[in-house]
Short mmCIF file of C-alpha atoms in Angstrom, two decimals:
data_model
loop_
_atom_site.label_atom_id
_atom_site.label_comp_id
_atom_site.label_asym_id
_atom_site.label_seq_id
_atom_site.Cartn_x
_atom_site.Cartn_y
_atom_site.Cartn_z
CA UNK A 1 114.66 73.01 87.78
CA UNK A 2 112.51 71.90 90.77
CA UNK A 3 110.70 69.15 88.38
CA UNK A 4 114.16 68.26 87.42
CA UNK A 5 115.11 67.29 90.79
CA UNK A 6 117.27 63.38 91.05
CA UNK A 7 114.32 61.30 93.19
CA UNK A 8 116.50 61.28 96.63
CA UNK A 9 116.86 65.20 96.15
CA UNK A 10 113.56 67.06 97.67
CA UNK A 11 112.82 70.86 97.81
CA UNK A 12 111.40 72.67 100.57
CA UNK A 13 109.66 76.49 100.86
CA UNK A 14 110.45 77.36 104.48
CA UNK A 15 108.86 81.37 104.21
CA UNK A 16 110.09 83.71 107.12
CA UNK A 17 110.00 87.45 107.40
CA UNK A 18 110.99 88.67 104.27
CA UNK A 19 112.57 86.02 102.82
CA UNK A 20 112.29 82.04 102.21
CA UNK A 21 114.57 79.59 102.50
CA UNK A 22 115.66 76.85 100.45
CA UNK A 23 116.33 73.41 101.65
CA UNK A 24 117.75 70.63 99.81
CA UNK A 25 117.52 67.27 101.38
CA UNK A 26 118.58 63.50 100.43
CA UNK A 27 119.10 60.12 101.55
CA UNK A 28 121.01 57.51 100.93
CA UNK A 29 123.80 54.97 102.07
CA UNK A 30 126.58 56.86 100.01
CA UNK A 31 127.53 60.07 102.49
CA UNK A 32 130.19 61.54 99.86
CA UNK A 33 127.62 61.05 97.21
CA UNK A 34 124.47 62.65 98.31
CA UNK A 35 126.83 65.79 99.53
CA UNK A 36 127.61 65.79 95.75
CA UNK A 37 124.63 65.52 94.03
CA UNK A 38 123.26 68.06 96.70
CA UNK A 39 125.86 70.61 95.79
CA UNK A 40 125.41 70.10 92.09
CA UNK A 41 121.80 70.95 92.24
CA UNK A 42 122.70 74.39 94.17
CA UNK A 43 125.07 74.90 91.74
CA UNK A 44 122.18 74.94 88.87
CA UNK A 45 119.84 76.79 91.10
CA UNK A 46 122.41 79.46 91.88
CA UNK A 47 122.01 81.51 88.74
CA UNK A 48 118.19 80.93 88.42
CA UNK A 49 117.27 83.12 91.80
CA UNK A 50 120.31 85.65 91.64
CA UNK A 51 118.17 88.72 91.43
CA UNK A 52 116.56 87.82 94.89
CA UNK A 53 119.64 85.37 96.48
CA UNK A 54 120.38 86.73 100.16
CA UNK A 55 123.06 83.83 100.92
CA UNK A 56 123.91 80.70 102.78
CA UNK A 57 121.97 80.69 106.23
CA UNK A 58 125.00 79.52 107.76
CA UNK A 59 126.75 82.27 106.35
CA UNK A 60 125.36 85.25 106.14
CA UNK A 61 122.68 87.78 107.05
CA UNK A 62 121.24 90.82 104.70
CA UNK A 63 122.99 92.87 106.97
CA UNK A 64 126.56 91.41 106.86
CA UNK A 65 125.67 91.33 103.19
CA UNK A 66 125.07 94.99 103.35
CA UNK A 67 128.16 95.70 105.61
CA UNK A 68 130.66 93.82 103.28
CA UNK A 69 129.39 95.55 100.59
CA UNK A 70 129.71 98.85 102.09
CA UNK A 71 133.05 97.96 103.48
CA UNK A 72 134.57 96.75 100.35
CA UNK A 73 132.94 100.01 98.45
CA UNK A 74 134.51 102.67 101.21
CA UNK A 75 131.07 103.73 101.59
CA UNK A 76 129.32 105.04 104.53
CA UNK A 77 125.68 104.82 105.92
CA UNK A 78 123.40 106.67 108.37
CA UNK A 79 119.76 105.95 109.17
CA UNK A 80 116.89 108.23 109.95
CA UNK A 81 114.14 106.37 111.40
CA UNK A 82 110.64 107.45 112.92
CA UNK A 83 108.01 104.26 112.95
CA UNK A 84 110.49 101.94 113.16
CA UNK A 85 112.51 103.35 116.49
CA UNK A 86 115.86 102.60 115.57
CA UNK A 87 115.65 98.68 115.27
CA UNK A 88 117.43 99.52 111.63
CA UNK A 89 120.32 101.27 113.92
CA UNK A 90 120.07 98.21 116.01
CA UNK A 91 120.24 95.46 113.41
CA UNK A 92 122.97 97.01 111.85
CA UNK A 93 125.33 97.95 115.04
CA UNK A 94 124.13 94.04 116.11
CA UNK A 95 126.93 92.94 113.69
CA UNK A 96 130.87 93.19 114.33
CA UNK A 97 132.68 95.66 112.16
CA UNK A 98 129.70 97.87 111.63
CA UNK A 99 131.47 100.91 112.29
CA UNK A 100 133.49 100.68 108.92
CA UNK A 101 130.34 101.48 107.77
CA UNK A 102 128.05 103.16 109.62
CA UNK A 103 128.43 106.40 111.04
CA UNK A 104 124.89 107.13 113.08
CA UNK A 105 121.02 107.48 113.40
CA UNK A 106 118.60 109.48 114.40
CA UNK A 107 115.04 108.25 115.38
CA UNK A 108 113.03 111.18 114.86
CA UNK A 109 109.89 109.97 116.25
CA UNK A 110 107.80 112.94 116.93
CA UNK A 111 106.88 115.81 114.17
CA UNK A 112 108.55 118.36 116.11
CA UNK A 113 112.04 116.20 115.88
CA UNK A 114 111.81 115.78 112.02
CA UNK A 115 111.56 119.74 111.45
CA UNK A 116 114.16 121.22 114.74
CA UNK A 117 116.59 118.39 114.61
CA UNK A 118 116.23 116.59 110.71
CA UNK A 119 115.36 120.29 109.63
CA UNK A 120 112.50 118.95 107.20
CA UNK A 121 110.30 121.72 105.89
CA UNK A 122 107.02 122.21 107.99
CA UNK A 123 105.48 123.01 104.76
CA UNK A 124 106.42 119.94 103.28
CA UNK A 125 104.97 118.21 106.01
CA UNK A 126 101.71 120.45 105.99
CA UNK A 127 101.64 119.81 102.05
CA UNK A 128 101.60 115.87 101.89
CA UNK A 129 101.43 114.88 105.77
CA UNK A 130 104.12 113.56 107.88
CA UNK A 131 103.54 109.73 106.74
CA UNK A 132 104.69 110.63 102.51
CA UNK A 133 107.32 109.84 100.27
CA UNK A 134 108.06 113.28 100.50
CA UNK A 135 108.66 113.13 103.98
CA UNK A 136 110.91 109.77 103.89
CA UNK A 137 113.38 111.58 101.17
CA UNK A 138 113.89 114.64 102.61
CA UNK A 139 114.32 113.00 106.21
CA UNK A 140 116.85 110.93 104.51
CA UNK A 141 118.53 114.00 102.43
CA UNK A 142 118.84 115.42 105.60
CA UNK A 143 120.39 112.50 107.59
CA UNK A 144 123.01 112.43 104.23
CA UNK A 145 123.72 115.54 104.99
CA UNK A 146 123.74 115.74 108.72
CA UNK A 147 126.16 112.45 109.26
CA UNK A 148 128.02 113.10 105.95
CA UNK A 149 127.38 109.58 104.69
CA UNK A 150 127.25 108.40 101.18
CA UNK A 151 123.92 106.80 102.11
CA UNK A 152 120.71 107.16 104.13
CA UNK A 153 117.59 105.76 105.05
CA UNK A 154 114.91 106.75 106.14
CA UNK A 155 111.21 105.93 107.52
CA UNK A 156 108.09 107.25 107.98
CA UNK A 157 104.92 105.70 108.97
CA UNK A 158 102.18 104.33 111.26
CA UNK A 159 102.58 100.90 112.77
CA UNK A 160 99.37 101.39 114.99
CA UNK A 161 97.37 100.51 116.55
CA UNK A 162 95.59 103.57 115.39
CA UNK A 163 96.25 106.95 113.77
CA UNK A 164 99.17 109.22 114.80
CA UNK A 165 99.93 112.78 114.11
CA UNK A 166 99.17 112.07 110.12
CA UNK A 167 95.95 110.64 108.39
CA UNK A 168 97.67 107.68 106.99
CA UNK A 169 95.77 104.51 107.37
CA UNK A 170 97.51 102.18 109.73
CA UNK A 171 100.42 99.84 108.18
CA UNK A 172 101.22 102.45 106.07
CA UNK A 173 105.20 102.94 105.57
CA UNK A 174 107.16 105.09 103.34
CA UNK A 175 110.69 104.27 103.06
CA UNK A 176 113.55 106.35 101.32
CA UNK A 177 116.97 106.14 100.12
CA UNK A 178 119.67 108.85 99.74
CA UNK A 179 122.44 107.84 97.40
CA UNK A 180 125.40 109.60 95.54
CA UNK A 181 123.10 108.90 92.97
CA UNK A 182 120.00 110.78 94.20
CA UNK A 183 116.70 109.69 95.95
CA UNK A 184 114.05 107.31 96.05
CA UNK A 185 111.30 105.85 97.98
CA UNK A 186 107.85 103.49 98.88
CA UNK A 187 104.96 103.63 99.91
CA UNK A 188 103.63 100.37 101.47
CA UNK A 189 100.97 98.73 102.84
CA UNK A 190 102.31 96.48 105.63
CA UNK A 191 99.07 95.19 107.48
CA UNK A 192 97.66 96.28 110.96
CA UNK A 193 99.98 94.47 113.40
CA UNK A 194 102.04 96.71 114.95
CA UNK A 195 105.16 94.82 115.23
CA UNK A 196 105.25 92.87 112.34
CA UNK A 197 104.77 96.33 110.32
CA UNK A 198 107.56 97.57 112.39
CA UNK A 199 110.09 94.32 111.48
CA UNK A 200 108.64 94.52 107.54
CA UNK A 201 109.44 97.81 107.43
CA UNK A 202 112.89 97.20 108.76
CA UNK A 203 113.21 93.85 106.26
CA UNK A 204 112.53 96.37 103.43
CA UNK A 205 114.80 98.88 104.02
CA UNK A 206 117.30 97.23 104.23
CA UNK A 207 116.02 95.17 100.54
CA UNK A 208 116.20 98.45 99.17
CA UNK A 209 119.71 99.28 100.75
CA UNK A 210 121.37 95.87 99.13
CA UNK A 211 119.70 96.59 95.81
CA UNK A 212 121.25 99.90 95.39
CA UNK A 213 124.71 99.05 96.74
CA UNK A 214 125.38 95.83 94.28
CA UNK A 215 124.08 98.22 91.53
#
């Protein structure tokens, strides 16, 4: 498609935080006709990137993406977060109309708050550390259950800069998802920059979230 591009019609990669951007540009003395042959070309790449298409810029975010979705399904979401300190919560109450959707968090930061408050098994913990996939789906089991949502996430991890109460190496995130369906997580890798693992961490989550939702 790209090598099939009209001369006036260039392509440019503009990579941000989990995503990239697409921008179509052209020239000419002909207004009406380069805002044609622009949107023709969008209309060819449309179905050649929908397993990864976000939106328009202009229009949308992943997370009014994700609250439409969960809006127009009647669906409900809650968040337990512990490396990323609520900035899912944040993102997602950021946006107007989010409580048609969203019905709490919890940011369950220390160990002690994922076993008194989230009520995750100490043995668990004890069995495959605090920083596991099998830490980041019962911690999101749990926040189903506490806030009675149809879905939950949930994350686990160590943004840095060095070792917390686990012995996962830093950038380490596990992510989960609790859906009518069941549950299901990842383990990533996410560097050893403290605040961009936090914000890929977030970026991923909510990946995940708008996967399983247009299901």
């Amino acid at each position: 498609w790209e090598s099939a591009l009209p001369d006036p019609i260039k392509l440019a990669y503009l990579p941000n935080l989990g995503r990239v951007r697409l921008r179509l540009s052209s020239k000419g003395f002909d207004k009406e006709a380069i805002i044609d042959g622009v949107n023709a070309q969008v209309t060819a790449l449309n179905p050649l990137i929908s397993d990864v298409f976000v939106g328009f810029e202009e229009q949308s975010s992943i997370e009014q993406i994700i609250g439409n979705q969960l809006t127009k399904l009647g669906r409900t979401l809650s968040i337990a977060e512990s490396c990323t300190g609520g900035k899912i919560a944040e993102n997602i109450t950021a946006r107007p109309g989010a409580s048609n959707y969203f019905k709490g968090g919890l940011v369950a930061y220390a160990m002690d708050s994922k076993t008194d408050i989230l009520k995750v098994n100490p043995q668990l913990i004890k069995g495959h550390s605090v920083v596991s996939t099998q830490v980041a789906e019962a911690m999101a089991l749990q926040a189903q259950k506490l806030f009675k949502t149809d879905y939950a996430i949930s994350t686990t991890g160590n943004a840095g800069p060095t070792k917390g109460e686990g012995d996962a190496e830093v950038g380490t995130v596990c992510i989960a998802l609790a859906s009518p369906k069941g549950v299901f997580s990842e383990e990533l890798h996410l560097g050893n920059h403290r605040t961009k693992v936090i914000n890929k961490a977030v970026n991923k989550a909510f990946e995940l979230l708008q996967k399983e939702i247009f299901k």
